[in-house]
C-alpha positions as a printed Julia matrix, in Angstrom:
179×3 Matrix{Float64}:
 52.42  -64.92  -19.4
 53.85  -67.66  -21.65
 50.57  -69.56  -21.69
 48.62  -66.38  -22.53
 51.05  -65.59  -25.36
 50.67  -69.1   -26.76
 46.87  -69.15  -26.49
 46.49  -65.66  -27.92
 48.63  -66.21  -30.99
 47.37  -69.78  -31.49
 43.82  -68.37  -31.57
 44.87  -65.64  -34.01
 46.51  -68.24  -36.25
 43.51  -70.54  -36.01
 40.69  -68.14  -36.88
 42.4   -65.59  -39.15
 42.23  -66.1   -42.88
 43.63  -64.18  -45.82
 47.27  -63.76  -44.96
 49.26  -61.62  -42.6
 47.71  -58.23  -43.28
 44.23  -59.67  -42.85
 45.34  -61.0   -39.43
 46.25  -57.56  -38.11
 42.72  -56.62  -36.91
 42.55  -59.85  -34.9
 46.03  -59.27  -33.45
 45.04  -55.73  -32.57
 41.89  -56.9   -30.84
 43.8   -59.43  -28.76
 46.99  -57.49  -28.02
 45.6   -53.96  -27.58
 41.97  -54.31  -26.53
 41.73  -57.66  -24.75
 45.1   -58.13  -23.01
 46.23  -54.47  -23.1
 49.85  -55.49  -23.58
 50.38  -52.24  -25.5
 48.44  -49.36  -27.0
 47.44  -48.97  -30.65
 50.29  -46.58  -31.4
 52.88  -49.03  -30.09
 51.3   -51.84  -32.13
 51.28  -49.6   -35.21
 55.04  -49.12  -34.76
 55.5   -52.89  -34.51
 53.38  -53.41  -37.64
 55.56  -50.9   -39.49
 58.77  -52.66  -38.48
 57.22  -56.09  -39.16
 56.15  -54.95  -42.62
 59.66  -53.81  -43.45
 61.24  -57.01  -42.14
 61.66  -60.14  -44.24
 59.13  -62.91  -43.62
 55.41  -63.11  -42.93
 54.15  -59.94  -41.27
 51.88  -61.72  -38.76
 54.73  -63.92  -37.59
 57.0   -60.89  -37.33
 54.36  -59.12  -35.24
 54.0   -62.18  -33.0
 57.77  -62.32  -32.5
 57.94  -58.62  -31.61
 54.98  -58.75  -29.21
 56.24  -61.96  -27.62
 59.72  -60.51  -27.18
 58.34  -57.31  -25.7
 56.2   -59.2   -23.2
 58.43  -62.15  -22.27
 61.85  -61.88  -23.91
 63.35  -64.46  -26.26
 61.22  -67.31  -24.89
 58.09  -65.21  -25.4
 59.11  -64.46  -28.98
 59.67  -68.16  -29.65
 56.35  -69.16  -28.09
 54.37  -66.49  -29.94
 55.93  -67.33  -33.32
 55.33  -71.06  -32.85
 51.76  -70.45  -31.72
 50.81  -68.29  -34.7
 52.13  -70.73  -37.35
 51.08  -73.98  -35.65
 47.35  -73.88  -36.6
 48.01  -73.35  -40.3
 50.76  -76.0   -40.31
 48.43  -78.55  -38.7
 45.51  -77.54  -40.93
 47.51  -77.74  -44.14
 48.9   -81.13  -43.15
 45.4   -82.38  -42.33
 43.38  -81.03  -45.25
 46.0   -80.37  -47.89
 45.52  -83.67  -49.65
 41.73  -83.31  -49.54
 41.9   -79.78  -50.93
 44.03  -80.88  -53.86
 41.25  -83.31  -54.86
 38.45  -80.74  -54.4
 40.04  -77.54  -55.7
 38.33  -77.88  -59.08
 34.9   -78.45  -57.52
 32.53  -75.61  -58.46
 31.4   -75.08  -54.85
 34.99  -74.77  -53.63
 35.92  -72.44  -56.5
 32.83  -70.3   -55.93
 33.49  -69.99  -52.22
 37.03  -68.75  -52.88
 35.7   -66.13  -55.31
 33.47  -64.97  -52.47
 36.33  -64.86  -49.98
 38.64  -62.64  -52.04
 36.73  -59.35  -51.53
 36.43  -59.86  -47.78
 40.19  -60.29  -47.49
 40.72  -56.97  -49.27
 38.1   -55.42  -47.0
 39.85  -56.69  -43.87
 43.16  -55.22  -45.02
 41.56  -51.81  -45.7
 39.77  -52.01  -42.34
 43.1   -52.68  -40.59
 44.72  -49.7   -42.33
 41.89  -47.31  -41.42
 41.7   -48.54  -37.82
 45.45  -48.11  -37.34
 45.4   -44.67  -38.88
 42.57  -43.61  -36.56
 44.02  -45.11  -33.39
 47.53  -43.84  -34.07
 46.12  -40.33  -34.39
 47.09  -40.05  -38.03
 43.62  -38.96  -39.15
 42.16  -37.67  -35.9
 42.26  -34.04  -36.96
 43.26  -32.2   -40.1
 46.67  -30.88  -39.13
 49.97  -30.51  -40.94
 50.92  -33.96  -39.63
 47.74  -35.54  -41.02
 48.2   -33.95  -44.44
 51.85  -35.01  -44.58
 50.85  -38.58  -43.71
 48.21  -38.57  -46.45
 50.76  -37.25  -48.98
 53.27  -39.97  -48.04
 50.48  -42.56  -48.41
 49.43  -41.25  -51.84
 53.04  -41.0   -53.01
 53.76  -44.57  -51.87
 50.62  -45.89  -53.54
 51.46  -44.0   -56.75
 55.04  -45.36  -56.75
 53.79  -48.93  -56.25
 50.95  -48.87  -58.78
 52.0   -46.38  -61.46
 55.8   -46.68  -61.45
 55.77  -50.34  -60.28
 58.58  -49.67  -57.79
 59.64  -52.48  -55.5
 57.95  -52.25  -52.06
 61.33  -52.27  -50.31
 62.48  -49.17  -52.23
 59.17  -47.44  -51.41
 59.59  -48.3   -47.71
 63.14  -46.92  -47.68
 62.11  -43.76  -49.51
 59.13  -43.24  -47.19
 61.42  -43.62  -44.17
 63.8   -41.02  -45.61
 60.87  -38.66  -46.24
 59.79  -39.23  -42.63
 63.28  -38.33  -41.38
 63.26  -35.19  -43.53
 59.79  -34.1   -42.37
 59.73  -35.15  -38.72
 63.4   -35.51  -37.78
């Protein structure tokens, strides 16, 4: 189990680009579909807790999955495995990148990468909503989830509320509606 945890999260850390939220589809593919360590609903719960916790969300997810599968040692192995590729890569190419960051080819490629990162984050959100049954059918539950989503988005964009306060408020609304 420990070797599988290390290899899985090392692979996720090695081939995922764009930050923690962009890594979620890859984590889902490995954890839910490939290894079947949990179902999509359980992973969605972990993503929610990881998003509310301090620190990088992908690392938080790795810690939670590793702990669930193999205890404290599993959590340690998974967290090391997911950060190790980027640590090694940054150490290896960081100096080279600093020299090339003003190159027009490098700049142009990063302009091209930005939209795909946003697309991967939206894809992750839609996939989780579908697999967690949040948008499977138009029920009272679905409409309440959509209203919480719109309210959270409105608070973040229009009122510029801090994400932590929006998370707390959304949790309180969830307790009021579903408790």
